[in-house]
Coordinates of C-alpha atoms and ligand atoms in Angstrom, one line a residue:
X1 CA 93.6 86.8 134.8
X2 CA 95.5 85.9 131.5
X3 CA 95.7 89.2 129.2
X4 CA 93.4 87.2 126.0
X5 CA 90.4 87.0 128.4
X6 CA 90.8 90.2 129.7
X7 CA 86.9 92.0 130.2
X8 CA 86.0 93.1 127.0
X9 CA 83.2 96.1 127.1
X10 CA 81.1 97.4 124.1
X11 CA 79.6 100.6 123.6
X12 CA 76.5 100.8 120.9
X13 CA 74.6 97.1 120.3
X14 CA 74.1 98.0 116.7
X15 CA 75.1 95.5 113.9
X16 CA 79.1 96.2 114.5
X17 CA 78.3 95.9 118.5
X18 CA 76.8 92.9 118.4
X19 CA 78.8 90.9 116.1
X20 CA 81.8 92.3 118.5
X21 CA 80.3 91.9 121.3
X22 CA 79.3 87.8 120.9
X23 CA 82.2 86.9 119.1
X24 CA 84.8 88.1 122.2
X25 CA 82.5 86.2 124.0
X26 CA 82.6 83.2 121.7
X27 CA 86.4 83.5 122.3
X28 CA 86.2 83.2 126.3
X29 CA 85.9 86.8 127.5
X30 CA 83.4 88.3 129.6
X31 CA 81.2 91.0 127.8
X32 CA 79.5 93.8 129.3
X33 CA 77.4 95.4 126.4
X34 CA 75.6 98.9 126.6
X35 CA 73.2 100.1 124.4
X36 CA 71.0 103.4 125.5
X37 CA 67.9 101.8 123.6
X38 CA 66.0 99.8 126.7
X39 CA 64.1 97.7 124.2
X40 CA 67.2 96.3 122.3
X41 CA 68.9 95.5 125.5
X42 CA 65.7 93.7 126.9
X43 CA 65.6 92.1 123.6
X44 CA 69.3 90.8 123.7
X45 CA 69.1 89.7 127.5
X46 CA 66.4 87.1 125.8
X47 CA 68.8 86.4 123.6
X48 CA 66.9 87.2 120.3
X49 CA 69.1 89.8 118.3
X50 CA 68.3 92.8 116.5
X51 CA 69.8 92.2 113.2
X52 CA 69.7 89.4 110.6
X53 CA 73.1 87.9 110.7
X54 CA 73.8 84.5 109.6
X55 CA 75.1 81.9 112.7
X56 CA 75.0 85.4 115.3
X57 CA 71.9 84.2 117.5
X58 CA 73.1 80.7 117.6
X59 CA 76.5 81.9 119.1
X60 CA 74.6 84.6 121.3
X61 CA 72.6 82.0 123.1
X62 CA 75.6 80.0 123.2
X63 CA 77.3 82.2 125.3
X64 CA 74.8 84.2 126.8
X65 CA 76.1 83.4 130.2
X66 CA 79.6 85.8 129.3
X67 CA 77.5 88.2 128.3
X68 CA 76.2 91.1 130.1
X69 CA 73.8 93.5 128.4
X70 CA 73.2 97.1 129.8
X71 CA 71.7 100.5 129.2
X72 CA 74.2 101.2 132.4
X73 CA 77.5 103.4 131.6
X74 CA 78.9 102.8 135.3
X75 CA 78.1 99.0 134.8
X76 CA 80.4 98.7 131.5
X77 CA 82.7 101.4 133.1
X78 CA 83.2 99.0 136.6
X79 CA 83.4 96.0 134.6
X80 CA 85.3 96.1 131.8
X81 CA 89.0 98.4 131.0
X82 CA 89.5 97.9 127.6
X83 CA 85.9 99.4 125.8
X84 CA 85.2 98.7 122.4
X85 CA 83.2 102.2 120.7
X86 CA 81.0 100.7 118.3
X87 CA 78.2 103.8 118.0
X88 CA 77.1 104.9 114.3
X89 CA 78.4 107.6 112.6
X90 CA 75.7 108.5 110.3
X91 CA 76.2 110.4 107.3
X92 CA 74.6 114.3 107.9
X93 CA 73.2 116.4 105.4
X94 CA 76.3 118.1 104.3
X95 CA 78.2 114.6 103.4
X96 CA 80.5 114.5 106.7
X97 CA 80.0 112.1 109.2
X98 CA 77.8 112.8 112.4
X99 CA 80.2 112.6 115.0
X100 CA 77.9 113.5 118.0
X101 CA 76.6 110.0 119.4
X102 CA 81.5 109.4 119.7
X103 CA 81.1 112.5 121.4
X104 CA 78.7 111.7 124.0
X105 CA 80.3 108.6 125.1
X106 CA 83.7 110.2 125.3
X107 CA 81.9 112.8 127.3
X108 CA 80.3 110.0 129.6
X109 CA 84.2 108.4 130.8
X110 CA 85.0 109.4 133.8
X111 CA 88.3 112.3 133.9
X112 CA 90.7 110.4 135.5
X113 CA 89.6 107.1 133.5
X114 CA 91.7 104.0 133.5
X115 CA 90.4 103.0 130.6
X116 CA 91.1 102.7 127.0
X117 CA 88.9 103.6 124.6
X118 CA 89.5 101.2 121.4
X119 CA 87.5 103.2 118.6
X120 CA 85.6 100.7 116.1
X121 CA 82.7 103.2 114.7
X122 CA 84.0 104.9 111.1
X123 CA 84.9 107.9 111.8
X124 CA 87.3 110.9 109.7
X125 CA 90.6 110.9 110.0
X126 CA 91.9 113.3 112.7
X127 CA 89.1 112.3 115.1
X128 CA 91.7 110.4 117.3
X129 CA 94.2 113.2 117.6
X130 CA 90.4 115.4 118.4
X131 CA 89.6 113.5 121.1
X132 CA 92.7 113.0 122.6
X133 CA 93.3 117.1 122.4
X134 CA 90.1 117.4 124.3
X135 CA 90.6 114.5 126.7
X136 CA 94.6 114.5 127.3
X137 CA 95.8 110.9 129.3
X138 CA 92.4 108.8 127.9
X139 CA 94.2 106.2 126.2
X140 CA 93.0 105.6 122.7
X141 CA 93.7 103.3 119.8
X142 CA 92.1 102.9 116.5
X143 CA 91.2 99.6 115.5
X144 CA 88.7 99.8 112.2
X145 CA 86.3 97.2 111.8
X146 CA 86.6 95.2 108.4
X147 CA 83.6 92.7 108.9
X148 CA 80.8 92.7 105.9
X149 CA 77.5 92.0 106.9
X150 CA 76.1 88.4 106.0
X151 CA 79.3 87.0 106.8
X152 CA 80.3 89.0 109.7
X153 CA 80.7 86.0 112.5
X154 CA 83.0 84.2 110.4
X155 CA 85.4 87.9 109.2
X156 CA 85.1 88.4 113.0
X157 CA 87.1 84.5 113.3
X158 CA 89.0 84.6 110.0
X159 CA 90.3 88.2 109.6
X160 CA 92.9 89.1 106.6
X161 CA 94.5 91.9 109.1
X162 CA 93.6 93.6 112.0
X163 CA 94.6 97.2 112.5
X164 CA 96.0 98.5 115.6
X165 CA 96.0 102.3 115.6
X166 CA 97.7 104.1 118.7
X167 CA 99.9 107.6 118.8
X168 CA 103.0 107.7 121.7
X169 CA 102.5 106.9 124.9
X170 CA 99.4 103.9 124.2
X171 CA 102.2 101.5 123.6
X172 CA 100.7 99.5 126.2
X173 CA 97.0 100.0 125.1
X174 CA 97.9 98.9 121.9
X175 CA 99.1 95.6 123.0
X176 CA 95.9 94.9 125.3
X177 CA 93.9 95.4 122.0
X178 CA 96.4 93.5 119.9
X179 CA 96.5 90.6 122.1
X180 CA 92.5 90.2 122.1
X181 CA 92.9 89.7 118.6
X182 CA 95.8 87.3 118.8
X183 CA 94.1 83.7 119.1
X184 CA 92.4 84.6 115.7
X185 CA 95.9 84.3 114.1
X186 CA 95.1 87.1 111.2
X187 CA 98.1 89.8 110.1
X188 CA 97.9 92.8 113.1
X189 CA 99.5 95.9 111.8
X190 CA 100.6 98.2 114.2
X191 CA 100.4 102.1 113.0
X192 CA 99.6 105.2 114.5
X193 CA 96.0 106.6 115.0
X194 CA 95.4 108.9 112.1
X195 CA 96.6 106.4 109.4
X196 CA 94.3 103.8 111.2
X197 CA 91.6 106.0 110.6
X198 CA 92.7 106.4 106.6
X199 CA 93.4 103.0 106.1
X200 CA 89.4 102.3 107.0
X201 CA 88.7 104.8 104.7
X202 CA 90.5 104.7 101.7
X203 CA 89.5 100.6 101.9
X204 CA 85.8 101.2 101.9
X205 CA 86.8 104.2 99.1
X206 CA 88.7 102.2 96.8
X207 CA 86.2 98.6 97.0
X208 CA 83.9 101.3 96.1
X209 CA 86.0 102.7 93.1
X210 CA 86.3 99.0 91.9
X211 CA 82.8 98.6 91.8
X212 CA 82.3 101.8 90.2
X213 CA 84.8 100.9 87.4
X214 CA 83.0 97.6 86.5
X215 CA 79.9 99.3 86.1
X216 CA 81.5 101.8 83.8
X217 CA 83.4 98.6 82.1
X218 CA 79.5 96.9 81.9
X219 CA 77.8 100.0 80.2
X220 CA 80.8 100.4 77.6
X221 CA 80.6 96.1 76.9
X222 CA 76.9 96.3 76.2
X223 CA 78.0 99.0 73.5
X224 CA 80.7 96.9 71.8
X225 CA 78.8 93.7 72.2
X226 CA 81.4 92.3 75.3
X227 CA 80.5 90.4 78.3
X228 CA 81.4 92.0 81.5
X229 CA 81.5 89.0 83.2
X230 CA 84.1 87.5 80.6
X231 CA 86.2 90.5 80.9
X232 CA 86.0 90.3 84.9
X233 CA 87.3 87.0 85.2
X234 CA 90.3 87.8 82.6
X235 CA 91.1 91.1 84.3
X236 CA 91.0 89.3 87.8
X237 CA 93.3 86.8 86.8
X238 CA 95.9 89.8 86.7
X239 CA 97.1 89.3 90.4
X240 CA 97.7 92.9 90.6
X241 CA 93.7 93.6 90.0
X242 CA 92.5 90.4 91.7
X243 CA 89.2 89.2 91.1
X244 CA 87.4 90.2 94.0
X245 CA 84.6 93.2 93.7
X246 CA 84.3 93.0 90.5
X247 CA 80.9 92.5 90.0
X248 CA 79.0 94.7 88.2
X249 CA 75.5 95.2 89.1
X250 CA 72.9 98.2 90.0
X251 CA 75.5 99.9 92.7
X252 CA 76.6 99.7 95.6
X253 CA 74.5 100.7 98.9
X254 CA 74.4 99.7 102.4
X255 CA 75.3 101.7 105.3
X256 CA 79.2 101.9 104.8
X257 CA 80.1 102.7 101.2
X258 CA 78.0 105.1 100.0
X259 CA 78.4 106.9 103.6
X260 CA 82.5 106.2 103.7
X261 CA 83.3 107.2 99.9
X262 CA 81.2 110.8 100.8
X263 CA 82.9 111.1 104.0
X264 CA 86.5 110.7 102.6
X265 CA 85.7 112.9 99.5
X266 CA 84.3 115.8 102.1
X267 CA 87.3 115.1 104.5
X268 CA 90.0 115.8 101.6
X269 CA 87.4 118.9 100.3
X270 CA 87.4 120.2 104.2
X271 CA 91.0 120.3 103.7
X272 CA 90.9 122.5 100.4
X273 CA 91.7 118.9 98.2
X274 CA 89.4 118.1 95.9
X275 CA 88.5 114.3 95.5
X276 CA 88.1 114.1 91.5
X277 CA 88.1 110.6 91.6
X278 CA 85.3 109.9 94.6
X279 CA 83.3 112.8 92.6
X280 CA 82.9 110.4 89.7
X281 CA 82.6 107.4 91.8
X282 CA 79.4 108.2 93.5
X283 CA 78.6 109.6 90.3
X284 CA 78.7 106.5 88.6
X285 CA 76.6 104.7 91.6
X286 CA 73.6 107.0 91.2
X287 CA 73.2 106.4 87.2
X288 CA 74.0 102.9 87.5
X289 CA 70.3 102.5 89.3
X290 CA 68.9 104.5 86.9
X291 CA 70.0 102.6 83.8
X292 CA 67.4 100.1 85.1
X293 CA 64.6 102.4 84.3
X294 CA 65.5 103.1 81.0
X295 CA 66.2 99.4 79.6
X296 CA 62.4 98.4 80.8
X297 CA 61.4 101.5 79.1
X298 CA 63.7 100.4 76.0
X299 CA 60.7 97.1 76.1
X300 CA 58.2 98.8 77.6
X301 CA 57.9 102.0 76.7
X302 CA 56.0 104.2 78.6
X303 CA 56.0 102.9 82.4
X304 CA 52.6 104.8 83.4
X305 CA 50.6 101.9 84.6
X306 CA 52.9 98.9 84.0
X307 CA 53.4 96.5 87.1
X308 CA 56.9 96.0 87.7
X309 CA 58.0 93.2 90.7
X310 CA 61.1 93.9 92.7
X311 CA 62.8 91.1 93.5
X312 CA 64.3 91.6 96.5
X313 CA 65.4 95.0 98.3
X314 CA 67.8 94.7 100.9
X315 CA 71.2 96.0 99.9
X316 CA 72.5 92.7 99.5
X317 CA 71.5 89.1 100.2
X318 CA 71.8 87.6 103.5
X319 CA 71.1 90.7 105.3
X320 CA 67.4 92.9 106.7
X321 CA 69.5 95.8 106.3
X322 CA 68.0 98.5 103.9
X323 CA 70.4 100.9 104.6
X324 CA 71.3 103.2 101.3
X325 CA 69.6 99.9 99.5
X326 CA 69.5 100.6 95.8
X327 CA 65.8 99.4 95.7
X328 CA 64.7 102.4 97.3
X329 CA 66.1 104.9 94.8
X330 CA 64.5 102.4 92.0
X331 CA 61.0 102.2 93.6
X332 CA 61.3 105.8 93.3
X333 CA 62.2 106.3 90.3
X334 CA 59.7 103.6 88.9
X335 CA 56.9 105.1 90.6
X336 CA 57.9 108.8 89.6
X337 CA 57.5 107.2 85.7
X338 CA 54.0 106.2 86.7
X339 CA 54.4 102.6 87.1
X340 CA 52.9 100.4 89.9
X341 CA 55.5 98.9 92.0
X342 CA 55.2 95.5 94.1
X343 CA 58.1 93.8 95.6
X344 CA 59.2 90.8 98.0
X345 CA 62.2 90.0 99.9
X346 CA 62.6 86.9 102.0
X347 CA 63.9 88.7 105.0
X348 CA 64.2 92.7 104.2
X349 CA 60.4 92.8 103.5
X350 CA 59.5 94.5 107.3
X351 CA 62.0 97.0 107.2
X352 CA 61.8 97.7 103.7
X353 CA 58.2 98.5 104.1
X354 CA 58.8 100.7 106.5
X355 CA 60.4 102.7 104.0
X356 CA 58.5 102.4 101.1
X357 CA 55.9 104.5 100.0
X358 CA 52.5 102.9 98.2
X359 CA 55.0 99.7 97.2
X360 CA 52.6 96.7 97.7
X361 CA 54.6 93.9 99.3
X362 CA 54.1 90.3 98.0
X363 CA 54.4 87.3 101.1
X364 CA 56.5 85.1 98.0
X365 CA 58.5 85.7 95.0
X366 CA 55.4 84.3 92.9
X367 CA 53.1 86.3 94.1
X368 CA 54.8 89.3 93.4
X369 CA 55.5 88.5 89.8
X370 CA 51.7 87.2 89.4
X371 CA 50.5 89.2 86.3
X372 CA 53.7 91.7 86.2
X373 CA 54.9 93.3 83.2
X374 CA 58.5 93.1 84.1
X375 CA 60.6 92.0 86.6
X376 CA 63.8 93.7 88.2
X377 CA 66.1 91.2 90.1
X378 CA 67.7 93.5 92.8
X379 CA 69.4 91.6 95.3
X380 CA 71.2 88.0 94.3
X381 CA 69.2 85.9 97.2
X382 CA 69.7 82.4 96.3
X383 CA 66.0 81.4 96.0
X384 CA 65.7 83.2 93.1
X385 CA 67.8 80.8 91.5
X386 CA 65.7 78.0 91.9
X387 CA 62.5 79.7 90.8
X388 CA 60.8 77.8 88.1
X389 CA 61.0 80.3 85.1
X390 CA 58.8 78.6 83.3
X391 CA 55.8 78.8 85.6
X392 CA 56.9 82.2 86.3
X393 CA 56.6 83.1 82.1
X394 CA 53.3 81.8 82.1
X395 CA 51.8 84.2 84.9
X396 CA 53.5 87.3 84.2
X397 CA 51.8 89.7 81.6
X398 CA 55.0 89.9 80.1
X399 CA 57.7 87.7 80.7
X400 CA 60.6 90.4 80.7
X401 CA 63.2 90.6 83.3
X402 CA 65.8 93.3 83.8
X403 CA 68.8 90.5 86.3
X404 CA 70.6 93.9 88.5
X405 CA 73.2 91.2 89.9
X406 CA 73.9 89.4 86.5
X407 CA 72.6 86.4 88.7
X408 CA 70.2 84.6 86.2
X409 CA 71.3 82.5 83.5
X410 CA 70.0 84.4 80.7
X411 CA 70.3 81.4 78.4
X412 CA 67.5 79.3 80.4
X413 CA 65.6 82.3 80.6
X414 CA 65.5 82.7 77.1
X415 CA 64.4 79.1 76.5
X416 CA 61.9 80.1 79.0
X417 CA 60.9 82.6 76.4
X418 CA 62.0 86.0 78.7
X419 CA 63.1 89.3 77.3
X420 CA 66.5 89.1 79.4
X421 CA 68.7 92.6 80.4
X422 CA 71.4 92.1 82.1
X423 CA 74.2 94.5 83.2
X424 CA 77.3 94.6 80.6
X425 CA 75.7 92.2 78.6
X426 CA 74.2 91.4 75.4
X427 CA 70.1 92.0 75.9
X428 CA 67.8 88.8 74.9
X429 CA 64.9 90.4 72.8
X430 CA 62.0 88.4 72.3
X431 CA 61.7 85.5 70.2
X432 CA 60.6 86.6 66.3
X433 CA 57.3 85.8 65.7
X434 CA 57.6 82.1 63.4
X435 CA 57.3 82.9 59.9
X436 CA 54.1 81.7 58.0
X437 CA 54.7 78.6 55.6
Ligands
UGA1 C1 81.7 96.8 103.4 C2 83.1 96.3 103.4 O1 83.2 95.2 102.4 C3 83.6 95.8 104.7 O2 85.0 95.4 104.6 C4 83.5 96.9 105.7 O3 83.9 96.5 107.0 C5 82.1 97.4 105.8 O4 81.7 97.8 104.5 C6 82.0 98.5 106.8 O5 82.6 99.6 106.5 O6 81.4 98.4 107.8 P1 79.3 95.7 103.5 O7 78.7 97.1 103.5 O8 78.7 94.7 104.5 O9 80.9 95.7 103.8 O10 79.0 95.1 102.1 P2 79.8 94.5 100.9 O11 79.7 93.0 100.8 O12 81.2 95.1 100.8 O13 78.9 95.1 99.7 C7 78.7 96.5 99.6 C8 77.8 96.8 98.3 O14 78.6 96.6 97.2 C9 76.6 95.9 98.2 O15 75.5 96.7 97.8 C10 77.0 94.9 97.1 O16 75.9 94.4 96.3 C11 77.9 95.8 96.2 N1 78.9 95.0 95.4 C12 79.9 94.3 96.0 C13 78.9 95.1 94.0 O17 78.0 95.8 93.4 N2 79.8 94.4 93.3 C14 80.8 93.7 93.9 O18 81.6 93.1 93.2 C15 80.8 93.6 95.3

């Protein structure tokens, strides 16, 4: 068998799994895929997936023939050498990440394994060098996953770099994984294990920090009368910035940045260095939700009472995943101020309700704004572009919107006759009432 389609095996079906899992099969190899949850395996064997992921079903049923799916160890462990650890590495109570479902599997390989195990999950840097102090011989390389979620498949096919982690002595591991990745013709670095690990990291961290940095650049434009978005595109003309994650907005969420930036600022802490930057990075996350309560109360007033429509609540569009979503910490806040909260989300809406507490949940973006006193745009899905926002004027109590993605344009909105608040921009109040004769 040529090395590139060499048995490809996958430990943990969750979103990173899965996208790894169909697109090695996508590229010729046979997948075995283990997962210890019995319904998501049965669910995948059907060939419906778990997660929302644009184009991922389509290519699973494509090639579900390559693609084995198991809640069997000693099936993946028979079939397939080179095993792909894609378990999560939720964030625990203390800010570190929970390292125990890595454990277990490395606990499940056999001593004398001939096997290499090609760590995807996020985990701290020095849990290579851990493992391999605990399981001498295993052969190990690092190889961080980069993919974001709603565009997974295609990062997966079009990467800008795949890193290829491995200490002395996993030469040859190393190339296996490297030359899985070869067809797909992105940059592979070659480094050793721990600075694998930190490259992951301080990627996620500084995204993150630009994020964070917009915001702050947002909250000082509305001050001085600027328009972040003006200032954005003139900063990322600057090569050296680039023009990429600079959008500001409500914060960050999802499952990797708030968890990675904590994670990195409690690995350097662990170590006795303290993080100052991180500190005020996640800092700046956790007020930038909160400014939303206080520009509807700058219209508004008091909130006890007042209906205010979420419009959408995943933690970004083209994904069900509610993971560290910044709706949840504004539902939270909105209802802690007394106000009655009622959202919709085209795809989020059955998790998300899951999670939230006495939040009515509307079956259309009209319905939900039916009769509200505000709005709060929260996630940039495209149909909210194309809603009519003149129709929508005309059956909310009060046609006020607070746009969290800068996604409306707040000139049409106005003309509409909305109270507009964006983020980092100048605020549309209403219209004066007309002067008599
Ligand atoms: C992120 C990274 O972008 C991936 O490279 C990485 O592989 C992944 O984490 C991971 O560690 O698994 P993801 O969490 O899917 O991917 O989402 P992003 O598209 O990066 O967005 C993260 C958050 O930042 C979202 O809430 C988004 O709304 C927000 N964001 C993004 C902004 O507020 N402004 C921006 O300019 C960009």
């Amino acid at each position: 068998m040529s090395p590139e389609r060499e048995p490809v095996g996958v430990i943990g079906v969750g979103w990173v799994g899965l996208v790894t899992a169909v697109c090695f099969a996508e590229l010729g190899h046979e997948v075995v895929a283990r997962d210890i949850v019995p319904e998501k395996v049965e669910s995948l064997a059907r060939g419906e997936t778990t997660i929302h992921e644009p184009g991922l079903e389509e290519m699973l049923r494509r090639n579900a023939e390559r693609i084995t799916f198991t809640t069997e160890m000693s099936e993946l462990l028979d079939r397939a050498r080179l095993l792909f650890v894609c378990v999560d590495t939720p964030p625990t109570y203390s800010g570190d990440a929970d390292l125990s479902r890595v454990r277990t599997v490395v606990q499940e390989l056999p001593e004398d394994s001939e096997h290499v195990l090609i760590m995807k999950s996020t985990v701290p840097a020095g849990t290579g060098h851990s493992i391999r102090r605990d399981r001498a011989g295993l052969p190990y390389v690092s190889c961080p996953e980069f993919l974001k979620e709603g565009t997974a498949v295609k990062d997966f096919m079009n990467p800008d770099r795949v890193v290829v982690g491995a200490d002395a002595g996993d030469e040859g591991a190393a190339a296996a994984v490297a030359a899985l990745y070869e067809p797909l013709g992105g940059e592979i670095l070659h480094t050793d294990v721990a600075s694998a690990e930190m490259i992951k990291l301080a990627s996620n961290a500084f995204l993150a920090t630009k994020i964070s940095f917009i915001n702050e650049i947002a909250n000082v434009c509305e001050e001085v009368g600027a328009d972040v978005g003006e200032v954005a595109a003139g900063m990322g003309l600057d090569a050296r910035i680039g023009s990429s994650f600079l959008r500001a907005g409500i914060g960050y969420g999802g499952s990797c940045f708030p968890k990675d930036v904590s994670a990195l600022k409690m690995l350097a802490g662990n170590t006795g260095y303290h993080f100052q930057l991180l500190t005020a990075v996640i800092e700046v996350n956790e007020l930038q939700k909160r400014r939303v309560v206080s520009k509807l109360q700058k219209h508004l007033g008091s909130l006890i009472g007042k209906r205010i429509a979420l419009l959408g609540l995943a933690f970004k569009p083209d994904t069900d995943d509610m993971r560290e979503a910044s709706s949840l910490v504004l539902a939270a806040r909105l209802q802690g101020e007394g106000a009655e909260v009622v959202a919709y989300d085209p795809v989020a809406a059955g998790r998300a309700g899951e999670m939230l507490d006495s939040v009515e949940m509307a079956a259309s973006a009209l319905a939900a704004l039916d009769g509200a006193d505000a709005a709060v745009l929260v996630t940039e899905w495209g149909e909210f572009a194309t809603l009519d926002w003149n129709d929508v004027a005309a059956r909310m109590a009060r046609p006020l919107i607070v746009d969290g993605r800068n996604f409306l344009d707040p000139k049409a909105l106005a003309e509409a006759g909305f109270e507009y608040e964006g983020i980092g921009k100048t605020a549309i109040d209403a219209p004066a009432p007309a002067a008599n004769g």
